[in-house]
Amino acid sequence: MKEFCKDFLWGGATSANQVEGAYLEDGKGLSVSDIVTVGSHTQPRIISLEQDEQYYYPSREAVDFYHHYKEDIALFAEMGFKAYRMSISWARIFPNGDDEQPNEEGLKFYDKVFAELKKYDIEPVVTISHGDIPLAIMSKYNGWINKDVIDLYVRYASVLLERYKDIVRYWIPFNEINDMFFPLSTLGQGAMLEKGTKYFTEQKDDPNARFNALNNMMIASAKTVIAGRKINENFHFGTMICHITRYPRTCHPDDVLLVLKHDLYYNNTCADVMMKGEYPFYTLNEFAKIGVELSLSAEEKAILKEGTCDYYTFSYYQSISESTQKFDDQTSGNIMGGIKNPYLKETEWNWPIDPVGLRYTLLKVYDRYRCPIMITENGIGCVDKLEEDGSVHDPYRIDYIKDHIQEMRKAVDDGVDLIGYMAWGCIDLVSVSTGEMRKRYGFIYVDRDDEGNGSFKRYKKDSFYWYKKVIASNGSYL
Ligand code: BG6
């Protein structure tokens, strides 16, 4: 069986709003993520524009990476990380989105983070926008529906590309850009708040605004790629897709057709635009049917065509099953759930566990895009118990990741050009869907709870020692 390539990028991933905290420190402005309260599996998070003392806003302190980055990066290095996927908080660099000058204090923080990564030879993989949009982009510009935001973003991105041109090679303009296919992402990705929205998971929707906002984001990505290639021709730009792998619940042809259509629409649209430079026919036809009119000039079409990405990245947590028939048993999942799959077990948050689905997905996307592929998120959210002696026994996490890596290896053997694996939430962080801390993904446990209590002390879980061996053996020890 083929091995993972010699320079395979083993690592972990986080996002600024889920780890940094220090939400107003050193000139940072409020981000859209700072106004969302804690929730739970059963209690939706509330979007609270006014500061309300009865609520706890978990992103504001998160796990305080802002003050613990040295310790955390040293722990990543101890595990042997070859790469660390992180994001930059837009609101730390342009606190109001449209400031005349970038905030030097914010940039200095990332200078220090990159210097620390370099010390340990850890390759940064940088997401430019991951849920951390300045709140002013929403309040002053109405978010991504406004074409002015394209240039504000490109200005922000260009500051990063220029400053870190000799430090960062791998860039990802937007996290899970296709989340914009779901109303759930109207605020977090689109920086838009439709009238009457209260809950993060049940946002009011205007599909025409949402898809136009997405269109503007993709134009901004293409402009960033074009600008970036002029700054350093060796930059790599990746699309980042929330890949919801779908299966027909039955072999009825109607179910098979349904899954094909959803795959074309939800999984392929953004990747096609960002990798191939144009919208797929199926989506344009669907948009016409639901009355979405894209504002896309000939000049913008040419920008999309020119500013394509060169590697494909995606998040993969689970698969879902779908049917045209009615099934009562439902599952949850990243962005969306589906019908229960009788062949799969589920996590405590009812996300199906499907390692084979990862191999299936790798084959499918490699066949379509024929470029290097990086898995930029994969992992399992669980309740962990910190023992009195400071240990955390998490065999379930080891099993989950082991089974997924095994399938990755098979995909490599199938001929897929897989260049990296970033385990999601390599250090415990704030969950996006529920705002909880108790839904933990990390190899590193952080003492912090859902009410904002805890010392922020870090502890190594059993999976920490296990992942270290996996990396040291380039994936042959599992
Ligand atoms: C992805 C996001 O959708 O899923 C991450 O890019 C997020 O930011 C991850 O944390 C897991 O979802 P959750 O809801 O468990 O945090």
Coordinates of C-alpha atoms and ligand atoms in Angstrom, one line a residue:
M1 CA 0.0 0.0 0.0
K2 CA 1.3 3.5 -0.9
E3 CA 2.6 5.7 2.0
F4 CA 1.6 9.3 2.8
C5 CA 4.0 11.5 0.9
K6 CA 7.3 12.3 2.7
D7 CA 6.4 16.0 3.3
F8 CA 2.8 15.3 4.3
L9 CA 1.4 18.1 6.4
W10 CA 0.2 16.6 9.7
G11 CA -1.3 19.1 12.0
G12 CA -4.3 20.7 13.6
A13 CA -6.7 23.5 13.0
T14 CA -8.4 26.3 14.9
S15 CA -10.0 29.6 14.2
A16 CA -9.4 32.9 15.8
N17 CA -12.9 33.5 17.2
Q18 CA -12.9 30.0 18.7
V19 CA -9.6 30.2 20.5
E20 CA -8.1 33.7 20.9
G21 CA -10.4 35.5 23.3
A22 CA -9.0 39.0 24.2
Y23 CA -11.9 40.3 22.2
L24 CA -11.2 44.0 22.7
E25 CA -7.5 43.9 23.5
D26 CA -4.9 45.9 21.6
G27 CA -7.4 47.7 19.5
K28 CA -9.5 44.8 18.2
G29 CA -13.1 45.7 17.2
L30 CA -16.2 43.7 17.9
S31 CA -16.7 40.7 15.6
V32 CA -19.9 39.1 14.5
S33 CA -18.9 36.1 16.6
D34 CA -18.7 38.3 19.8
I35 CA -22.4 38.9 19.9
V36 CA -23.6 35.3 19.9
T37 CA -24.4 33.7 23.3
V38 CA -23.6 30.3 24.6
G39 CA -26.2 27.6 23.8
S40 CA -26.4 23.8 23.9
H41 CA -27.5 20.8 22.0
T42 CA -31.1 21.7 22.9
Q43 CA -30.9 25.4 23.5
P44 CA -30.1 27.5 20.4
R45 CA -27.5 30.3 20.6
I46 CA -29.0 33.8 20.7
I47 CA -27.8 36.7 18.6
S48 CA -27.8 39.6 21.0
L49 CA -26.9 43.0 19.5
E50 CA -27.2 44.7 22.8
Q51 CA -24.8 43.6 25.6
D52 CA -27.0 41.7 27.9
E53 CA -25.6 40.8 31.4
Q54 CA -27.7 37.7 31.7
Y55 CA -25.9 36.0 28.8
Y56 CA -22.4 34.6 28.4
Y57 CA -20.6 35.2 25.1
P58 CA -18.1 32.4 24.8
S59 CA -16.0 33.8 21.9
R60 CA -15.0 36.8 23.9
E61 CA -12.6 34.9 26.1
A62 CA -12.6 31.6 24.2
V63 CA -9.6 29.6 25.5
D64 CA -7.4 32.7 25.7
F65 CA -4.9 31.6 22.9
Y66 CA -4.1 35.3 22.7
H67 CA -2.1 35.0 26.0
H68 CA -1.3 31.3 25.7
Y69 CA 0.0 31.1 22.2
K70 CA 3.5 30.3 23.2
E71 CA 2.5 27.5 25.4
D72 CA 0.0 26.1 22.9
I73 CA 2.4 26.2 19.9
A74 CA 5.0 24.5 22.1
L75 CA 2.5 21.7 22.7
F76 CA 1.7 21.5 19.0
A77 CA 5.5 21.2 18.4
E78 CA 5.7 18.5 21.0
M79 CA 3.1 16.5 19.1
G80 CA 5.4 17.0 16.0
F81 CA 3.0 19.2 14.0
K82 CA 4.3 19.9 10.6
A83 CA 1.5 22.5 10.0
Y84 CA -1.0 24.6 11.9
R85 CA -4.1 25.9 10.3
M86 CA -5.2 29.1 12.0
S87 CA -7.2 32.1 11.0
I88 CA -6.6 35.8 11.4
S89 CA -9.3 37.9 13.0
W90 CA -10.3 40.6 10.5
A91 CA -11.5 42.8 13.4
R92 CA -8.1 42.7 15.0
I93 CA -6.5 44.2 11.8
F94 CA -9.4 46.5 10.7
P95 CA -11.4 47.0 13.9
N96 CA -14.1 48.9 12.0
G97 CA -13.7 47.1 8.7
D98 CA -13.0 50.4 6.8
D99 CA -10.3 52.0 8.9
E100 CA -7.7 54.1 7.0
Q101 CA -4.8 52.1 8.4
P102 CA -4.5 48.6 9.7
N103 CA -4.2 48.2 13.4
E104 CA -0.4 47.7 14.0
E105 CA -1.0 46.1 17.4
G106 CA -3.2 43.4 15.9
L107 CA -0.6 42.6 13.2
K108 CA 2.1 42.4 15.9
F109 CA 0.2 39.7 17.6
Y110 CA 0.3 37.6 14.4
D111 CA 4.0 38.5 13.8
K112 CA 4.6 36.8 17.2
V113 CA 2.5 33.8 16.4
F114 CA 4.3 33.2 13.1
A115 CA 7.7 33.7 14.7
E116 CA 6.8 31.0 17.3
L117 CA 5.6 28.6 14.6
K118 CA 8.9 29.2 12.7
K119 CA 10.9 28.4 15.8
Y120 CA 9.5 24.9 15.6
D121 CA 9.4 24.6 11.8
I122 CA 5.6 24.5 11.7
E123 CA 4.1 25.5 8.4
P124 CA 1.2 28.0 8.9
V125 CA -1.9 27.4 6.8
V126 CA -3.8 30.7 7.1
T127 CA -7.6 31.2 6.7
I128 CA -8.2 34.9 6.0
S129 CA -11.8 34.9 7.1
H130 CA -13.3 32.4 9.5
G131 CA -16.3 33.8 11.3
D132 CA -14.5 36.8 12.6
I133 CA -15.9 39.7 10.5
P134 CA -15.9 43.2 12.0
L135 CA -19.3 43.9 13.4
A136 CA -19.2 47.3 11.6
I137 CA -19.3 45.5 8.3
M138 CA -22.7 44.3 9.3
S139 CA -24.0 47.5 11.0
K140 CA -22.5 50.0 8.5
Y141 CA -22.5 48.1 5.3
N142 CA -25.2 45.4 5.7
G143 CA -22.6 42.8 5.2
W144 CA -21.5 40.9 2.1
I145 CA -24.5 41.9 0.1
N146 CA -22.8 45.3 -0.3
K147 CA -20.2 45.3 -3.1
D148 CA -18.1 47.8 -1.2
V149 CA -17.2 45.0 1.2
I150 CA -15.3 43.2 -1.7
D151 CA -12.7 45.9 -1.7
L152 CA -12.6 46.2 2.1
Y153 CA -11.8 42.5 2.3
V154 CA -9.2 42.7 -0.5
R155 CA -7.5 45.5 1.3
Y156 CA -7.5 43.5 4.5
A157 CA -6.2 40.4 2.7
S158 CA -3.6 42.4 0.8
V159 CA -2.2 43.7 4.1
L160 CA -1.7 40.1 5.2
L161 CA -0.3 38.9 1.9
E162 CA 2.2 41.7 1.8
R163 CA 3.3 41.5 5.4
Y164 CA 3.6 37.7 5.5
K165 CA 4.8 37.1 1.9
D166 CA 8.0 35.3 3.1
I167 CA 6.3 33.5 6.0
V168 CA 3.0 32.1 4.8
R169 CA 2.7 29.9 1.7
Y170 CA -0.7 28.3 2.2
W171 CA -3.7 30.7 2.2
I172 CA -7.4 30.0 2.4
P173 CA -9.5 33.1 1.6
F174 CA -12.7 31.8 3.3
N175 CA -13.6 29.1 5.6
E176 CA -16.4 26.7 4.4
I177 CA -17.5 29.3 1.9
N178 CA -20.4 27.1 0.8
D179 CA -22.0 27.4 4.3
M180 CA -23.7 30.4 2.6
F181 CA -26.0 27.9 1.0
F182 CA -27.7 27.7 4.4
P183 CA -29.5 30.5 6.2
L184 CA -27.6 29.5 9.3
S185 CA -24.5 31.3 7.9
T186 CA -26.2 34.6 7.1
L187 CA -24.6 36.3 10.2
G188 CA -21.4 34.3 10.8
Q189 CA -20.2 34.3 7.1
G190 CA -22.3 36.9 5.4
A191 CA -22.3 39.5 8.2
M192 CA -25.9 40.1 7.5
L193 CA -28.8 40.1 10.0
E194 CA -32.3 39.7 8.5
K195 CA -35.0 41.5 10.4
G196 CA -36.6 39.3 13.1
T197 CA -33.7 37.0 13.6
K198 CA -33.1 35.9 17.2
Y199 CA -31.5 32.5 17.1
F200 CA -28.1 31.7 15.5
T201 CA -29.4 28.3 14.2
E202 CA -32.8 29.7 13.0
Q203 CA -32.0 32.8 11.0
K204 CA -34.6 34.6 8.9
D205 CA -33.7 34.2 5.3
D206 CA -33.6 36.2 2.1
P207 CA -32.1 33.7 -0.4
N208 CA -31.5 36.4 -3.1
A209 CA -29.4 38.5 -0.6
R210 CA -27.6 35.4 0.7
F211 CA -26.6 34.1 -2.7
N212 CA -25.5 37.5 -3.9
A213 CA -23.5 37.9 -0.7
L214 CA -21.8 34.6 -1.5
N215 CA -21.2 35.7 -5.1
N216 CA -19.4 38.8 -3.7
M217 CA -17.3 36.7 -1.4
M218 CA -16.2 34.5 -4.3
I219 CA -15.3 37.7 -6.3
A220 CA -13.3 38.9 -3.3
S221 CA -11.5 35.5 -3.2
A222 CA -10.6 35.7 -6.8
K223 CA -9.4 39.3 -6.5
T224 CA -7.3 38.2 -3.5
V225 CA -5.7 35.4 -5.5
I226 CA -4.9 37.7 -8.4
A227 CA -3.4 40.3 -6.0
G228 CA -1.5 37.5 -4.1
R229 CA 0.1 36.0 -7.2
K230 CA 1.6 39.4 -7.9
I231 CA 3.1 39.6 -4.4
N232 CA 4.5 36.1 -4.4
E233 CA 4.1 33.7 -7.3
N234 CA 4.7 30.7 -4.9
F235 CA 1.7 31.4 -2.8
H236 CA -0.9 28.6 -2.7
F237 CA -4.6 29.5 -2.5
G238 CA -7.1 26.9 -1.4
T239 CA -10.9 26.7 -1.6
M240 CA -12.4 25.4 1.6
I241 CA -15.6 23.5 1.3
C242 CA -17.9 22.2 4.0
H243 CA -18.3 18.8 2.3
I244 CA -21.6 17.2 3.3
T245 CA -21.2 13.7 1.9
R246 CA -24.6 12.4 0.9
Y247 CA -26.0 8.9 0.5
P248 CA -29.4 7.9 -0.8
R249 CA -31.3 6.3 2.1
T250 CA -32.7 3.7 -0.3
C251 CA -31.7 2.6 -3.8
H252 CA -34.9 4.0 -5.2
P253 CA -33.9 5.9 -8.3
D254 CA -35.6 9.0 -7.0
D255 CA -33.4 8.9 -3.9
V256 CA -30.2 8.5 -6.0
L257 CA -31.2 11.4 -8.2
L258 CA -32.0 13.6 -5.1
V259 CA -28.5 13.0 -3.7
L260 CA -26.9 13.8 -7.1
K261 CA -28.7 17.1 -7.3
H262 CA -27.9 18.1 -3.8
D263 CA -24.3 17.2 -4.3
L264 CA -24.1 19.3 -7.4
Y265 CA -25.7 22.2 -5.7
Y266 CA -24.4 22.3 -2.1
N267 CA -20.9 20.7 -2.5
N268 CA -19.9 21.6 -6.1
T269 CA -21.0 25.1 -6.7
C270 CA -18.4 27.1 -4.8
A271 CA -15.7 24.7 -5.6
D272 CA -16.4 24.9 -9.3
V273 CA -16.4 28.7 -9.2
M274 CA -13.2 28.8 -7.2
M275 CA -11.4 26.0 -8.9
K276 CA -12.7 26.2 -12.4
G277 CA -13.7 29.9 -12.6
E278 CA -17.3 29.6 -13.4
Y279 CA -20.7 28.6 -12.0
P280 CA -21.9 25.1 -12.9
F281 CA -24.9 25.0 -15.2
Y282 CA -27.0 23.1 -12.7
T283 CA -26.8 25.8 -10.0
L284 CA -27.5 28.7 -12.4
N285 CA -30.6 26.8 -13.5
E286 CA -31.7 26.3 -9.9
F287 CA -31.0 29.9 -9.0
A288 CA -33.3 30.9 -11.9
K289 CA -36.0 28.6 -10.6
I290 CA -36.0 30.0 -7.0
G291 CA -35.7 33.6 -8.2
V292 CA -32.1 34.3 -7.3
E293 CA -30.7 37.0 -9.6
L294 CA -27.0 37.2 -9.4
S295 CA -25.3 40.6 -9.8
L296 CA -22.3 39.4 -11.8
S297 CA -20.9 41.7 -14.5
A298 CA -18.8 40.6 -17.4
E299 CA -15.8 42.1 -15.7
E300 CA -16.5 40.2 -12.5
K301 CA -16.9 37.0 -14.5
A302 CA -13.5 37.5 -15.9
I303 CA -12.1 38.0 -12.4
L304 CA -13.6 34.7 -11.3
K305 CA -12.0 33.0 -14.3
E306 CA -8.6 34.5 -13.6
G307 CA -8.4 34.2 -9.8
T308 CA -8.9 30.5 -9.3
C309 CA -7.4 28.5 -6.4
D310 CA -4.7 25.8 -6.9
Y311 CA -5.5 23.4 -4.1
Y312 CA -8.8 22.0 -2.7
T313 CA -9.5 21.8 1.0
F314 CA -12.5 20.6 2.9
S315 CA -14.0 19.8 6.2
Y316 CA -15.3 16.4 6.8
Y317 CA -17.0 15.3 10.0
Q318 CA -19.8 12.9 8.8
S319 CA -22.0 11.8 6.0
I320 CA -25.8 12.2 5.8
S321 CA -28.5 10.1 4.2
E322 CA -31.4 11.6 2.2
S323 CA -34.6 10.3 0.7
T324 CA -37.7 11.4 -1.1
Q325 CA -39.6 9.1 1.3
K326 CA -40.4 10.0 4.8
F327 CA -38.2 8.6 7.6
D328 CA -38.7 9.6 11.2
D329 CA -35.2 9.0 12.6
Q330 CA -33.0 12.0 12.1
T331 CA -29.4 12.8 12.8
S332 CA -27.6 16.1 13.5
G333 CA -24.4 17.2 11.8
N334 CA -22.1 20.0 10.7
I335 CA -24.3 22.6 9.1
M336 CA -27.0 20.1 8.5
G337 CA -28.2 16.6 9.5
G338 CA -30.1 14.0 7.6
I339 CA -31.9 10.7 8.0
K340 CA -30.4 8.2 10.4
N341 CA -28.1 5.7 8.6
P342 CA -28.6 2.2 10.1
Y343 CA -25.0 1.3 9.3
L344 CA -23.3 4.1 11.3
K345 CA -22.8 5.0 14.9
E346 CA -23.2 8.6 16.1
T347 CA -21.4 11.0 18.4
E348 CA -23.0 12.4 21.6
W349 CA -24.2 15.3 19.4
N350 CA -25.7 12.8 17.0
W351 CA -23.3 13.4 14.2
P352 CA -22.9 10.1 12.2
I353 CA -19.4 8.6 12.2
D354 CA -18.4 7.5 8.8
P355 CA -14.6 7.0 8.0
V356 CA -15.3 5.2 4.7
G357 CA -17.2 8.3 3.6
L358 CA -13.9 10.2 3.9
R359 CA -12.3 7.9 1.3
Y360 CA -15.4 8.2 -0.9
T361 CA -15.2 12.0 -0.7
L362 CA -11.5 12.1 -1.4
L363 CA -11.9 10.0 -4.5
K364 CA -14.9 12.0 -5.7
V365 CA -13.3 15.5 -5.2
Y366 CA -10.0 14.4 -6.6
D367 CA -11.6 13.0 -9.7
R368 CA -13.5 16.3 -10.2
Y369 CA -10.7 18.9 -9.5
R370 CA -7.4 17.0 -10.1
C371 CA -5.3 19.1 -7.8
P372 CA -3.6 18.7 -4.4
I373 CA -6.1 18.1 -1.6
M374 CA -5.8 19.0 2.0
I375 CA -8.3 17.9 4.7
T376 CA -8.5 21.1 6.8
E377 CA -11.0 19.9 9.4
N378 CA -11.9 16.5 10.7
G379 CA -12.6 15.5 14.3
I380 CA -15.1 14.4 16.9
G381 CA -16.7 16.6 19.6
C382 CA -17.1 14.8 22.9
V383 CA -17.5 15.3 26.6
D384 CA -14.1 14.6 28.2
K385 CA -13.4 14.0 31.8
L386 CA -10.3 15.6 33.4
E387 CA -9.0 13.1 36.1
E388 CA -7.6 14.3 39.3
D389 CA -4.1 13.4 38.2
G390 CA -4.5 15.7 35.1
S391 CA -5.0 12.9 32.6
V392 CA -7.8 12.7 30.1
H393 CA -8.7 9.3 28.7
D394 CA -10.2 9.7 25.3
P395 CA -10.1 6.4 23.4
Y396 CA -13.2 7.4 21.4
R397 CA -11.2 10.3 19.8
I398 CA -8.3 8.1 19.0
D399 CA -10.7 5.5 17.4
Y400 CA -12.4 8.2 15.4
I401 CA -9.2 9.8 14.0
K402 CA -7.4 6.4 13.5
D403 CA -10.3 5.1 11.4
H404 CA -10.4 8.3 9.3
I405 CA -6.6 8.2 8.8
Q406 CA -6.8 4.6 7.7
E407 CA -9.3 5.6 5.0
M408 CA -7.1 8.5 3.9
R409 CA -4.3 6.1 3.5
K410 CA -6.5 3.9 1.3
A411 CA -7.4 7.0 -0.8
V412 CA -3.7 7.7 -1.2
D413 CA -3.3 4.1 -2.4
D414 CA -6.2 4.8 -4.8
G415 CA -4.1 7.6 -6.3
V416 CA -5.5 10.7 -4.6
D417 CA -2.9 13.5 -4.2
L418 CA -3.5 14.2 -0.5
I419 CA -1.0 16.7 1.0
G420 CA -2.2 17.3 4.5
Y421 CA -4.5 16.5 7.4
M422 CA -5.5 19.1 10.0
A423 CA -7.4 17.7 12.9
W424 CA -10.1 20.1 13.9
G425 CA -9.8 21.8 17.3
C426 CA -6.4 20.4 18.1
I427 CA -6.8 22.3 21.3
D428 CA -10.3 22.5 22.9
L429 CA -12.2 25.5 21.7
V430 CA -15.6 27.1 21.5
S431 CA -18.1 25.1 19.4
V432 CA -19.7 27.1 16.6
S433 CA -23.1 25.5 16.5
T434 CA -23.7 25.4 20.2
G435 CA -21.1 27.8 21.7
E436 CA -20.3 25.1 24.2
M437 CA -16.8 24.2 25.6
R438 CA -18.0 20.8 26.8
K439 CA -18.1 19.7 23.2
R440 CA -14.4 19.1 23.0
Y441 CA -12.3 18.3 19.9
G442 CA -8.8 18.7 21.2
F443 CA -5.7 16.6 21.9
I444 CA -5.2 19.3 24.5
Y445 CA -7.8 19.8 27.2
V446 CA -8.4 23.4 28.4
D447 CA -9.9 24.0 31.8
R448 CA -12.9 26.2 30.9
D449 CA -16.6 25.5 31.1
D450 CA -19.8 26.7 29.5
E451 CA -20.3 29.5 32.1
G452 CA -16.9 31.0 31.6
N453 CA -15.3 29.4 34.7
G454 CA -11.9 27.7 34.7
S455 CA -8.2 28.4 34.9
F456 CA -7.4 28.1 31.2
K457 CA -4.8 25.5 32.3
R458 CA -3.8 23.0 29.5
Y459 CA -3.6 19.2 29.9
K460 CA -2.5 16.6 27.5
K461 CA -5.1 14.0 26.7
D462 CA -4.2 10.3 25.8
S463 CA -4.9 11.3 22.1
F464 CA -2.0 13.8 22.4
Y465 CA 0.5 11.0 22.9
W466 CA -1.1 8.9 20.3
Y467 CA -1.2 11.6 17.6
K468 CA 2.5 12.3 18.3
K469 CA 3.3 8.7 17.4
V470 CA 1.2 8.9 14.3
I471 CA 3.0 12.0 13.1
A472 CA 6.4 10.6 14.0
S473 CA 5.7 7.5 11.9
N474 CA 4.2 9.5 9.0
G475 CA 0.9 7.8 9.5
S476 CA 2.0 4.2 9.7
Y477 CA 1.6 3.8 13.5
L478 CA -2.2 3.9 14.1
Ligands
BG6_1 C1 -17.0 23.7 10.9 C2 -16.4 25.1 11.2 O1 -18.2 24.0 10.3 O2 -17.3 22.9 11.9 C3 -15.7 25.1 12.6 O3 -15.5 25.5 10.2 C4 -16.5 24.4 13.6 O4 -15.4 26.5 12.9 C5 -16.6 22.9 13.2 O5 -16.1 24.5 14.9 C6 -17.3 22.0 14.1 O6 -18.6 22.4 14.4 P1 -19.0 22.7 15.9 O7 -20.4 23.2 15.8 O8 -19.0 21.4 16.6 O9 -18.1 23.7 16.5

